[in-house]
Amino acid sequence: MKNSTQWLVSLMAACTQTALGSGFIEDSKIDLNLRNFYFNNDNRESQRQIGHKAYAGQHEEWGQAFILSANSGFTQGTVGFGLDALGMFGMRLDGGGSADKSGINRTPGQLFPLDSDGSVVENFSRLGLTAKAKVAQTEVRYGTLQPRMPILVSNDGRLLPQTFEGTQLTSRDIDNLTLTAGLIEQVMGRSSSDHTGLAVSGGSQESNHLWFSGADWAIKPGLQAQYYFANLDDYYRQHFVGLTQQWSISDEQNLKLDLRYFRTTADGANASASGRATGFRVNGYTEDGQGEIDNHTWSVAMTHSYGAHTLLMGYQQVSDKSAFVQANQGSLDNDKGAGGASVYLLTDRQLHNFTRAGERTTFAEYSHDFADLGLPGLKASVAYLRGTHIQQISGGGQQEWERDFRLDYTLQSGLFKGVNLSWRNASLRSQTVANTDQNRFITSYSIPLL
């Protein structure tokens, strides 16, 4: 980490020789983000056997993260150049993963990776660099990325965020239209300092090419349409179409309609029996029983906001030939913190995402901002999701439900003004995975340094 930091400082200094007095310096921003994270996961059925997996006991971890984000502006000229840096350090305060005496059958933690001998590391660090160039309203970024697109979402649900390596182009030169394209080649898990290739859930072979493109079109105020395409070589091709419409009923009352549709089909090795036999396969139930990807997933949701109250209600359906998939790390290097992908679905929650083959999910969420009661900075939400008609290799018709509760408070004054306190509690009861209760206590604070 020390050598990498020295190299970064030298690189930044070299850039400033040509950028001094330009937007490279004036538009720069540096923030230090502090995150204290306590994680408690309780599999309610100790040693319950589901399929070939055994789930056991209670798991606790506690850590402190330091995330330094340095973003430069752009140099002057027709083509502006810049450099971003993301330095991260995670320190273990208590708890972690475990291993048996042989060092095999290692159980990775949720916040920290394991060392080569199976022990939990005391700390781990990363440095991500991103070179960028801009012409008019078109920007190209190369290096460390944290994408938030319908076809790929960086996960930030643990001590350190998931990051990707690749190239992304974003253009806003056309009014009301944003065009996006690029290539993702590697990913670094939330509790890891190592890059891996990409896969889907259950995949054991790497793909180093996730090609993507997309368009976000603001048709008129309150109405937006999206189309995205992604191709993870040797796994899948995916099309996404989305539409959101917002209506203002009064000064305090709004409605929002959210429609999402994904179509995902096999690509390359996953489309052949011989390719799937080598590890290019998806986990769980598939129609052919061999792990071929073939899926439709659609959802509709309506959100009603009235003053401090917000109510979301929706429905999602996954077709029954295979589960819904998006790029993650599959079963690659799980002992080093691989895995933990987010998906662009409203059912992607604290414990589960309700994307199994055939699953039909109804969901609702209520949130309240207590500023209307004289408690600014205090917010709470509760959500309930119920999935039915789940297809499993052993048969169909399984069910599951999840209940999430979240309480957030941001201090409004005093020495600790801006400190955010968050408690997240969730319970999952399922016929397909272990019943689980989970608590997360997170304290976070951002310090602007420049």
GROMACS .gro file of C-alpha atoms in nm:
model
  450
    1MET     CA    1   0.000   0.000   0.000
    2LYS     CA    2   0.285   0.241   0.088
    3ASN     CA    3   0.460   0.196  -0.248
    4SER     CA    4   0.131   0.231  -0.435
    5THR     CA    5   0.053   0.552  -0.249
    6GLN     CA    6   0.397   0.696  -0.328
    7TRP     CA    7   0.349   0.608  -0.696
    8LEU     CA    8   0.008   0.775  -0.697
    9VAL     CA    9   0.145   1.093  -0.538
   10SER     CA   10   0.425   1.104  -0.798
   11LEU     CA   11   0.176   1.056  -1.080
   12MET     CA   12  -0.052   1.328  -0.949
   13ALA     CA   13   0.247   1.563  -0.916
   14ALA     CA   14   0.353   1.496  -1.275
   15CYS     CA   15   0.002   1.568  -1.399
   16THR     CA   16  -0.011   1.898  -1.214
   17GLN     CA   17   0.299   2.022  -1.397
   18THR     CA   18   0.089   2.056  -1.712
   19ALA     CA   19  -0.243   2.120  -1.539
   20LEU     CA   20  -0.147   2.394  -1.294
   21GLY     CA   21  -0.389   2.680  -1.318
   22SER     CA   22  -0.646   2.475  -1.507
   23GLY     CA   23  -0.961   2.288  -1.406
   24PHE     CA   24  -0.752   1.986  -1.310
   25ILE     CA   25  -0.676   2.152  -0.975
   26GLU     CA   26  -0.969   2.391  -0.927
   27ASP     CA   27  -1.232   2.121  -0.982
   28SER     CA   28  -1.057   1.854  -0.773
   29LYS     CA   29  -1.232   1.699  -0.476
   30ILE     CA   30  -1.093   1.478  -0.199
   31ASP     CA   31  -1.308   1.310   0.068
   32LEU     CA   32  -1.226   1.071   0.351
   33ASN     CA   33  -1.516   0.839   0.429
   34LEU     CA   34  -1.520   0.657   0.762
   35ARG     CA   35  -1.738   0.349   0.808
   36ASN     CA   36  -1.772   0.139   1.123
   37PHE     CA   37  -1.960  -0.183   1.049
   38TYR     CA   38  -2.095  -0.450   1.286
   39PHE     CA   39  -2.241  -0.757   1.115
   40ASN     CA   40  -2.439  -1.036   1.288
   41ASN     CA   41  -2.584  -1.323   1.083
   42ASP     CA   42  -2.779  -1.601   1.252
   43ASN     CA   43  -2.875  -1.911   1.051
   44ARG     CA   44  -3.166  -2.021   1.265
   45GLU     CA   45  -3.139  -2.389   1.178
   46SER     CA   46  -2.789  -2.486   1.286
   47GLN     CA   47  -2.638  -2.749   1.056
   48ARG     CA   48  -2.957  -2.763   0.850
   49GLN     CA   49  -2.884  -2.956   0.532
   50ILE     CA   50  -3.031  -2.804   0.214
   51GLY     CA   51  -2.917  -2.986  -0.097
   52HIS     CA   52  -2.540  -3.034  -0.067
   53LYS     CA   53  -2.489  -2.734   0.164
   54ALA     CA   54  -2.483  -2.729   0.543
   55TYR     CA   55  -2.572  -2.405   0.716
   56ALA     CA   56  -2.454  -2.354   1.070
   57GLY     CA   57  -2.483  -2.117   1.358
   58GLN     CA   58  -2.420  -1.755   1.428
   59HIS     CA   59  -2.159  -1.538   1.259
   60GLU     CA   60  -2.033  -1.203   1.390
   61GLU     CA   61  -1.784  -0.951   1.252
   62TRP     CA   62  -1.688  -0.595   1.336
   63GLY     CA   63  -1.463  -0.368   1.135
   64GLN     CA   64  -1.355  -0.013   1.057
   65ALA     CA   65  -1.310   0.118   0.703
   66PHE     CA   66  -1.122   0.422   0.573
   67ILE     CA   67  -1.208   0.514   0.214
   68LEU     CA   68  -1.018   0.800   0.053
   69SER     CA   69  -1.173   0.927  -0.270
   70ALA     CA   70  -0.968   1.174  -0.477
   71ASN     CA   71  -1.125   1.304  -0.798
   72SER     CA   72  -0.945   1.556  -1.017
   73GLY     CA   73  -1.101   1.800  -1.258
   74PHE     CA   74  -1.006   1.805  -1.627
   75THR     CA   75  -0.716   1.983  -1.792
   76GLN     CA   76  -0.798   2.269  -2.030
   77GLY     CA   77  -0.819   2.221  -2.404
   78THR     CA   78  -1.037   2.045  -2.658
   79VAL     CA   79  -0.965   1.716  -2.484
   80GLY     CA   80  -0.952   1.737  -2.106
   81PHE     CA   81  -0.765   1.475  -1.904
   82GLY     CA   82  -0.800   1.378  -1.541
   83LEU     CA   83  -0.722   1.114  -1.282
   84ASP     CA   84  -0.928   0.965  -0.997
   85ALA     CA   85  -0.798   0.754  -0.711
   86LEU     CA   86  -0.978   0.534  -0.461
   87GLY     CA   87  -0.775   0.418  -0.161
   88MET     CA   88  -0.943   0.176   0.082
   89PHE     CA   89  -0.834   0.019   0.409
   90GLY     CA   90  -1.035  -0.227   0.619
   91MET     CA   91  -0.933  -0.305   0.978
   92ARG     CA   92  -1.072  -0.600   1.173
   93LEU     CA   93  -1.192  -0.517   1.522
   94ASP     CA   94  -1.346  -0.854   1.604
   95GLY     CA   95  -1.476  -1.177   1.448
   96GLY     CA   96  -1.431  -1.311   1.096
   97GLY     CA   97  -1.439  -1.626   0.882
   98SER     CA   98  -1.326  -1.970   0.991
   99ALA     CA   99  -1.157  -2.287   0.866
  100ASP     CA  100  -1.121  -2.646   0.977
  101LYS     CA  101  -0.787  -2.778   1.106
  102SER     CA  102  -0.671  -2.883   0.761
  103GLY     CA  103  -0.731  -2.537   0.620
  104ILE     CA  104  -0.976  -2.688   0.371
  105ASN     CA  105  -1.352  -2.621   0.372
  106ARG     CA  106  -1.285  -2.261   0.459
  107THR     CA  107  -1.583  -2.044   0.549
  108PRO     CA  108  -1.526  -1.689   0.425
  109GLY     CA  109  -1.638  -1.397   0.634
  110GLN     CA  110  -1.869  -1.123   0.519
  111LEU     CA  111  -1.637  -0.830   0.597
  112PHE     CA  112  -1.283  -0.974   0.576
  113PRO     CA  113  -1.097  -1.218   0.351
  114LEU     CA  114  -0.909  -1.525   0.473
  115ASP     CA  115  -0.532  -1.567   0.463
  116SER     CA  116  -0.361  -1.861   0.289
  117ASP     CA  117  -0.367  -2.065   0.614
  118GLY     CA  118  -0.741  -2.012   0.658
  119SER     CA  119  -0.712  -1.748   0.931
  120VAL     CA  120  -0.890  -1.416   0.912
  121VAL     CA  121  -0.670  -1.126   0.805
  122GLU     CA  122  -0.625  -0.839   1.050
  123ASN     CA  123  -0.658  -0.580   0.774
  124PHE     CA  124  -0.671  -0.550   0.398
  125SER     CA  125  -0.631  -0.263   0.153
  126ARG     CA  126  -0.684  -0.163  -0.208
  127LEU     CA  127  -0.587   0.114  -0.444
  128GLY     CA  128  -0.793   0.185  -0.753
  129LEU     CA  129  -0.687   0.433  -1.022
  130THR     CA  130  -0.907   0.567  -1.302
  131ALA     CA  131  -0.777   0.770  -1.596
  132LYS     CA  132  -1.039   0.984  -1.765
  133ALA     CA  133  -1.075   1.204  -2.072
  134LYS     CA  134  -1.353   1.439  -2.178
  135VAL     CA  135  -1.455   1.599  -2.507
  136ALA     CA  136  -1.757   1.829  -2.485
  137GLN     CA  137  -2.013   1.618  -2.292
  138THR     CA  138  -1.857   1.279  -2.371
  139GLU     CA  139  -1.638   1.118  -2.105
  140VAL     CA  140  -1.424   0.803  -2.119
  141ARG     CA  141  -1.307   0.634  -1.800
  142TYR     CA  142  -1.047   0.355  -1.783
  143GLY     CA  143  -0.948   0.169  -1.469
  144THR     CA  144  -1.143   0.121  -1.146
  145LEU     CA  145  -1.519   0.161  -1.189
  146GLN     CA  146  -1.826   0.140  -0.963
  147PRO     CA  147  -2.106   0.109  -1.221
  148ARG     CA  148  -2.474   0.158  -1.143
  149MET     CA  149  -2.655   0.045  -1.456
  150PRO     CA  150  -2.953  -0.185  -1.509
  151ILE     CA  151  -2.719  -0.458  -1.637
  152LEU     CA  152  -2.447  -0.417  -1.371
  153VAL     CA  153  -2.463  -0.272  -1.017
  154SER     CA  154  -2.162  -0.236  -0.787
  155ASN     CA  155  -2.244  -0.376  -0.441
  156ASP     CA  156  -2.176  -0.154  -0.139
  157GLY     CA  157  -2.338  -0.363   0.133
  158ARG     CA  158  -2.030  -0.447   0.339
  159LEU     CA  159  -1.722  -0.281   0.490
  160LEU     CA  160  -1.563  -0.196   0.153
  161PRO     CA  161  -1.747  -0.167  -0.181
  162GLN     CA  162  -1.721  -0.404  -0.476
  163THR     CA  163  -1.520  -0.254  -0.764
  164PHE     CA  164  -1.471  -0.342  -1.131
  165GLU     CA  165  -1.190  -0.288  -1.380
  166GLY     CA  166  -1.263  -0.183  -1.734
  167THR     CA  167  -1.357   0.099  -1.971
  168GLN     CA  168  -1.676   0.304  -1.975
  169LEU     CA  169  -1.788   0.574  -2.217
  170THR     CA  170  -2.073   0.810  -2.127
  171SER     CA  171  -2.208   1.073  -2.367
  172ARG     CA  172  -2.461   1.349  -2.294
  173ASP     CA  173  -2.404   1.549  -2.612
  174ILE     CA  174  -2.762   1.494  -2.728
  175ASP     CA  175  -3.026   1.676  -2.525
  176ASN     CA  176  -3.229   1.449  -2.294
  177LEU     CA  177  -3.031   1.142  -2.404
  178THR     CA  178  -2.747   0.966  -2.220
  179LEU     CA  179  -2.555   0.699  -2.412
  180THR     CA  180  -2.334   0.445  -2.236
  181ALA     CA  181  -2.099   0.172  -2.362
  182GLY     CA  182  -1.796  -0.018  -2.240
  183LEU     CA  183  -1.617  -0.334  -2.138
  184ILE     CA  184  -1.572  -0.482  -1.788
  185GLU     CA  185  -1.280  -0.724  -1.756
  186GLN     CA  186  -1.229  -0.794  -1.384
  187VAL     CA  187  -1.399  -0.755  -1.048
  188MET     CA  188  -1.282  -0.726  -0.687
  189GLY     CA  189  -1.515  -0.867  -0.421
  190ARG     CA  190  -1.637  -0.672  -0.120
  191SER     CA  191  -1.409  -0.852   0.124
  192SER     CA  192  -1.106  -0.904  -0.098
  193SER     CA  193  -0.785  -0.747  -0.227
  194ASP     CA  194  -0.768  -0.978  -0.529
  195HIS     CA  195  -0.916  -0.941  -0.876
  196THR     CA  196  -1.100  -1.226  -1.044
  197GLY     CA  197  -1.277  -1.273  -1.374
  198LEU     CA  198  -1.655  -1.269  -1.408
  199ALA     CA  199  -1.912  -1.547  -1.390
  200VAL     CA  200  -2.274  -1.609  -1.291
  201SER     CA  201  -2.400  -1.773  -0.972
  202GLY     CA  202  -2.268  -2.130  -0.978
  203GLY     CA  203  -2.022  -2.070  -1.261
  204SER     CA  204  -1.669  -2.196  -1.198
  205GLN     CA  205  -1.501  -2.067  -1.514
  206GLU     CA  206  -1.390  -1.707  -1.569
  207SER     CA  207  -1.504  -1.472  -1.840
  208ASN     CA  208  -1.302  -1.153  -1.882
  209HIS     CA  209  -1.538  -0.975  -2.119
  210LEU     CA  210  -1.865  -0.814  -2.020
  211TRP     CA  211  -1.959  -0.589  -2.312
  212PHE     CA  212  -2.238  -0.340  -2.254
  213SER     CA  213  -2.423  -0.049  -2.412
  214GLY     CA  214  -2.732   0.148  -2.324
  215ALA     CA  215  -2.944   0.458  -2.356
  216ASP     CA  216  -3.139   0.665  -2.102
  217TRP     CA  217  -3.398   0.890  -2.268
  218ALA     CA  218  -3.584   1.164  -2.081
  219ILE     CA  219  -3.885   1.172  -2.312
  220LYS     CA  220  -4.051   1.456  -2.125
  221PRO     CA  221  -4.058   1.580  -1.763
  222GLY     CA  222  -4.150   1.284  -1.544
  223LEU     CA  223  -4.122   1.021  -1.820
  224GLN     CA  224  -3.800   0.824  -1.880
  225ALA     CA  225  -3.724   0.518  -2.095
  226GLN     CA  226  -3.417   0.292  -2.082
  227TYR     CA  227  -3.266   0.024  -2.301
  228TYR     CA  228  -2.947  -0.167  -2.215
  229PHE     CA  229  -2.766  -0.467  -2.360
  230ALA     CA  230  -2.497  -0.680  -2.194
  231ASN     CA  231  -2.296  -0.978  -2.319
  232LEU     CA  232  -2.092  -1.180  -2.070
  233ASP     CA  233  -1.880  -1.395  -2.300
  234ASP     CA  234  -1.957  -1.769  -2.274
  235TYR     CA  235  -2.240  -1.711  -2.026
  236TYR     CA  236  -2.525  -1.490  -2.148
  237ARG     CA  237  -2.672  -1.210  -2.359
  238GLN     CA  238  -2.913  -0.980  -2.177
  239HIS     CA  239  -3.159  -0.713  -2.295
  240PHE     CA  240  -3.322  -0.468  -2.054
  241VAL     CA  241  -3.615  -0.232  -2.116
  242GLY     CA  242  -3.735   0.005  -1.847
  243LEU     CA  243  -3.995   0.280  -1.820
  244THR     CA  244  -4.069   0.519  -1.531
  245GLN     CA  245  -4.352   0.771  -1.516
  246GLN     CA  246  -4.404   1.024  -1.237
  247TRP     CA  247  -4.717   1.227  -1.169
  248SER     CA  248  -4.747   1.524  -0.935
  249ILE     CA  249  -5.093   1.515  -0.780
  250SER     CA  250  -5.039   1.809  -0.546
  251ASP     CA  251  -4.758   1.995  -0.372
  252GLU     CA  252  -4.724   1.710  -0.121
  253GLN     CA  253  -4.846   1.409  -0.319
  254ASN     CA  254  -4.677   1.215  -0.602
  255LEU     CA  255  -4.715   0.886  -0.787
  256LYS     CA  256  -4.445   0.689  -0.966
  257LEU     CA  257  -4.485   0.388  -1.198
  258ASP     CA  258  -4.177   0.165  -1.252
  259LEU     CA  259  -4.174  -0.106  -1.524
  260ARG     CA  260  -3.873  -0.335  -1.579
  261TYR     CA  261  -3.818  -0.625  -1.819
  262PHE     CA  262  -3.509  -0.847  -1.870
  263ARG     CA  263  -3.456  -1.110  -2.139
  264THR     CA  264  -3.149  -1.329  -2.087
  265THR     CA  265  -3.028  -1.613  -2.314
  266ALA     CA  266  -2.726  -1.844  -2.326
  267ASP     CA  267  -2.405  -1.736  -2.501
  268GLY     CA  268  -2.099  -1.928  -2.617
  269ALA     CA  269  -1.998  -2.214  -2.388
  270ASN     CA  270  -2.318  -2.194  -2.183
  271ALA     CA  271  -2.518  -2.267  -2.498
  272SER     CA  272  -2.352  -2.610  -2.545
  273ALA     CA  273  -2.354  -2.920  -2.326
  274SER     CA  274  -1.977  -2.953  -2.356
  275GLY     CA  275  -1.925  -2.592  -2.247
  276ARG     CA  276  -2.153  -2.626  -1.946
  277ALA     CA  277  -1.972  -2.945  -1.846
  278THR     CA  278  -1.649  -2.745  -1.809
  279GLY     CA  279  -1.808  -2.500  -1.562
  280PHE     CA  280  -1.984  -2.238  -1.776
  281ARG     CA  281  -2.320  -2.305  -1.611
  282VAL     CA  282  -2.575  -2.138  -1.388
  283ASN     CA  283  -2.669  -2.260  -1.042
  284GLY     CA  284  -3.009  -2.395  -0.941
  285TYR     CA  285  -3.298  -2.531  -1.143
  286THR     CA  286  -3.284  -2.524  -1.524
  287GLU     CA  287  -3.525  -2.682  -1.770
  288ASP     CA  288  -3.261  -2.906  -1.924
  289GLY     CA  289  -3.106  -2.986  -1.586
  290GLN     CA  290  -2.763  -2.892  -1.721
  291GLY     CA  291  -2.732  -2.525  -1.623
  292GLU     CA  292  -2.833  -2.346  -1.945
  293ILE     CA  293  -2.946  -1.983  -1.910
  294ASP     CA  294  -3.289  -1.898  -2.052
  295ASN     CA  295  -3.489  -1.638  -1.861
  296HIS     CA  296  -3.756  -1.368  -1.873
  297THR     CA  297  -3.796  -1.147  -1.566
  298TRP     CA  298  -4.042  -0.860  -1.540
  299SER     CA  299  -4.172  -0.638  -1.263
  300VAL     CA  300  -4.416  -0.355  -1.204
  301ALA     CA  301  -4.421  -0.124  -0.902
  302MET     CA  302  -4.616   0.182  -0.791
  303THR     CA  303  -4.491   0.432  -0.535
  304HIS     CA  304  -4.722   0.677  -0.359
  305SER     CA  305  -4.558   0.964  -0.168
  306TYR     CA  306  -4.763   1.188   0.058
  307GLY     CA  307  -4.566   1.434   0.269
  308ALA     CA  308  -4.343   1.232   0.500
  309HIS     CA  309  -4.505   0.900   0.402
  310THR     CA  310  -4.399   0.676   0.112
  311LEU     CA  311  -4.565   0.347   0.017
  312LEU     CA  312  -4.423   0.115  -0.251
  313MET     CA  313  -4.615  -0.188  -0.381
  314GLY     CA  314  -4.518  -0.423  -0.662
  315TYR     CA  315  -4.506  -0.761  -0.830
  316GLN     CA  316  -4.223  -0.952  -1.000
  317GLN     CA  317  -4.224  -1.273  -1.204
  318VAL     CA  318  -3.929  -1.491  -1.307
  319SER     CA  319  -3.979  -1.744  -1.586
  320ASP     CA  320  -3.935  -2.111  -1.498
  321LYS     CA  321  -3.660  -2.230  -1.738
  322SER     CA  322  -3.373  -2.088  -1.528
  323ALA     CA  323  -3.305  -1.828  -1.261
  324PHE     CA  324  -3.244  -1.459  -1.335
  325VAL     CA  325  -2.871  -1.384  -1.370
  326GLN     CA  326  -2.632  -1.092  -1.385
  327ALA     CA  327  -2.253  -1.085  -1.372
  328ASN     CA  328  -2.082  -1.161  -1.042
  329GLN     CA  329  -1.796  -1.385  -0.932
  330GLY     CA  330  -1.979  -1.717  -0.927
  331SER     CA  331  -1.781  -1.964  -0.717
  332LEU     CA  332  -1.444  -1.806  -0.803
  333ASP     CA  333  -1.208  -1.769  -0.505
  334ASN     CA  334  -1.486  -1.764  -0.248
  335ASP     CA  335  -1.232  -1.791   0.035
  336LYS     CA  336  -1.096  -1.450  -0.069
  337GLY     CA  337  -1.426  -1.270  -0.045
  338ALA     CA  338  -1.557  -1.321  -0.396
  339GLY     CA  339  -1.926  -1.296  -0.469
  340GLY     CA  340  -2.189  -1.064  -0.330
  341ALA     CA  341  -2.343  -0.915  -0.640
  342SER     CA  342  -2.630  -0.668  -0.657
  343VAL     CA  343  -2.898  -0.688  -0.925
  344TYR     CA  344  -3.117  -0.413  -1.068
  345LEU     CA  345  -3.443  -0.539  -0.924
  346LEU     CA  346  -3.672  -0.396  -0.658
  347THR     CA  347  -3.665  -0.736  -0.488
  348ASP     CA  348  -3.288  -0.715  -0.426
  349ARG     CA  349  -3.298  -0.680  -0.048
  350GLN     CA  350  -3.078  -0.725   0.258
  351LEU     CA  351  -3.084  -1.106   0.261
  352HIS     CA  352  -3.229  -1.224  -0.067
  353ASN     CA  353  -3.320  -1.112  -0.421
  354PHE     CA  354  -3.611  -1.345  -0.508
  355THR     CA  355  -3.479  -1.444  -0.851
  356ARG     CA  356  -3.513  -1.823  -0.854
  357ALA     CA  357  -3.663  -1.999  -1.154
  358GLY     CA  358  -4.042  -1.966  -1.160
  359GLU     CA  359  -4.055  -1.733  -0.859
  360ARG     CA  360  -4.346  -1.491  -0.831
  361THR     CA  361  -4.299  -1.217  -0.572
  362THR     CA  362  -4.535  -0.962  -0.425
  363PHE     CA  363  -4.372  -0.689  -0.220
  364ALA     CA  364  -4.448  -0.373  -0.026
  365GLU     CA  365  -4.241  -0.113   0.157
  366TYR     CA  366  -4.343   0.175   0.382
  367SER     CA  367  -4.101   0.454   0.480
  368HIS     CA  368  -4.139   0.760   0.698
  369ASP     CA  369  -3.936   1.079   0.739
  370PHE     CA  370  -3.973   1.197   1.099
  371ALA     CA  371  -3.888   1.558   1.015
  372ASP     CA  372  -4.262   1.622   1.008
  373LEU     CA  373  -4.272   1.528   1.378
  374GLY     CA  374  -3.986   1.760   1.471
  375LEU     CA  375  -3.711   1.497   1.437
  376PRO     CA  376  -3.510   1.598   1.127
  377GLY     CA  377  -3.252   1.341   1.019
  378LEU     CA  378  -3.452   1.042   1.146
  379LYS     CA  379  -3.594   0.802   0.885
  380ALA     CA  380  -3.741   0.451   0.909
  381SER     CA  381  -3.868   0.191   0.664
  382VAL     CA  382  -4.017  -0.159   0.675
  383ALA     CA  383  -4.051  -0.397   0.379
  384TYR     CA  384  -4.213  -0.737   0.325
  385LEU     CA  385  -4.162  -0.969   0.026
  386ARG     CA  386  -4.325  -1.305  -0.040
  387GLY     CA  387  -4.208  -1.541  -0.317
  388THR     CA  388  -4.405  -1.845  -0.439
  389HIS     CA  389  -4.398  -2.106  -0.722
  390ILE     CA  390  -4.020  -2.157  -0.687
  391GLN     CA  391  -3.881  -2.429  -0.913
  392GLN     CA  392  -3.622  -2.662  -0.759
  393ILE     CA  393  -3.444  -2.970  -0.889
  394SER     CA  394  -3.634  -3.168  -0.624
  395GLY     CA  395  -3.969  -3.025  -0.737
  396GLY     CA  396  -4.170  -2.703  -0.767
  397GLY     CA  397  -4.396  -2.494  -0.549
  398GLN     CA  398  -4.156  -2.381  -0.275
  399GLN     CA  399  -4.214  -2.053  -0.095
  400GLU     CA  400  -4.018  -1.793   0.101
  401TRP     CA  401  -4.058  -1.451   0.260
  402GLU     CA  402  -3.836  -1.170   0.388
  403ARG     CA  403  -3.907  -0.886   0.627
  404ASP     CA  404  -3.665  -0.589   0.643
  405PHE     CA  405  -3.654  -0.302   0.892
  406ARG     CA  406  -3.422  -0.002   0.864
  407LEU     CA  407  -3.367   0.295   1.096
  408ASP     CA  408  -3.135   0.584   1.002
  409TYR     CA  409  -3.041   0.898   1.190
  410THR     CA  410  -2.806   1.176   1.082
  411LEU     CA  411  -2.686   1.409   1.358
  412GLN     CA  412  -2.799   1.763   1.278
  413SER     CA  413  -2.571   1.973   1.499
  414GLY     CA  414  -2.281   1.975   1.742
  415LEU     CA  415  -1.933   1.829   1.718
  416PHE     CA  416  -2.056   1.517   1.536
  417LYS     CA  417  -2.287   1.691   1.291
  418GLY     CA  418  -2.321   1.481   0.973
  419VAL     CA  419  -2.249   1.146   1.139
  420ASN     CA  420  -2.498   0.884   1.015
  421LEU     CA  421  -2.616   0.595   1.234
  422SER     CA  422  -2.794   0.304   1.068
  423TRP     CA  423  -2.955  -0.015   1.202
  424ARG     CA  424  -3.068  -0.273   0.946
  425ASN     CA  425  -3.257  -0.581   1.060
  426ALA     CA  426  -3.388  -0.860   0.836
  427SER     CA  427  -3.549  -1.202   0.866
  428LEU     CA  428  -3.576  -1.465   0.592
  429ARG     CA  429  -3.788  -1.778   0.608
  430SER     CA  430  -3.748  -2.009   0.311
  431GLN     CA  431  -3.803  -2.363   0.189
  432THR     CA  432  -3.500  -2.334  -0.040
  433VAL     CA  433  -3.223  -2.179   0.176
  434ALA     CA  434  -3.152  -2.159   0.548
  435ASN     CA  435  -3.380  -1.946   0.763
  436THR     CA  436  -3.179  -1.640   0.864
  437ASP     CA  437  -3.195  -1.340   1.095
  438GLN     CA  438  -2.945  -1.060   1.039
  439ASN     CA  439  -2.847  -0.730   1.200
  440ARG     CA  440  -2.614  -0.461   1.070
  441PHE     CA  441  -2.508  -0.155   1.270
  442ILE     CA  442  -2.327   0.105   1.057
  443THR     CA  443  -2.177   0.437   1.158
  444SER     CA  444  -2.052   0.651   0.870
  445TYR     CA  445  -1.906   0.998   0.829
  446SER     CA  446  -1.758   1.185   0.534
  447ILE     CA  447  -1.482   1.443   0.583
  448PRO     CA  448  -1.415   1.680   0.290
  449LEU     CA  449  -1.040   1.733   0.261
  450LEU     CA  450  -1.041   1.945  -0.055
   0.00000   0.00000   0.00000
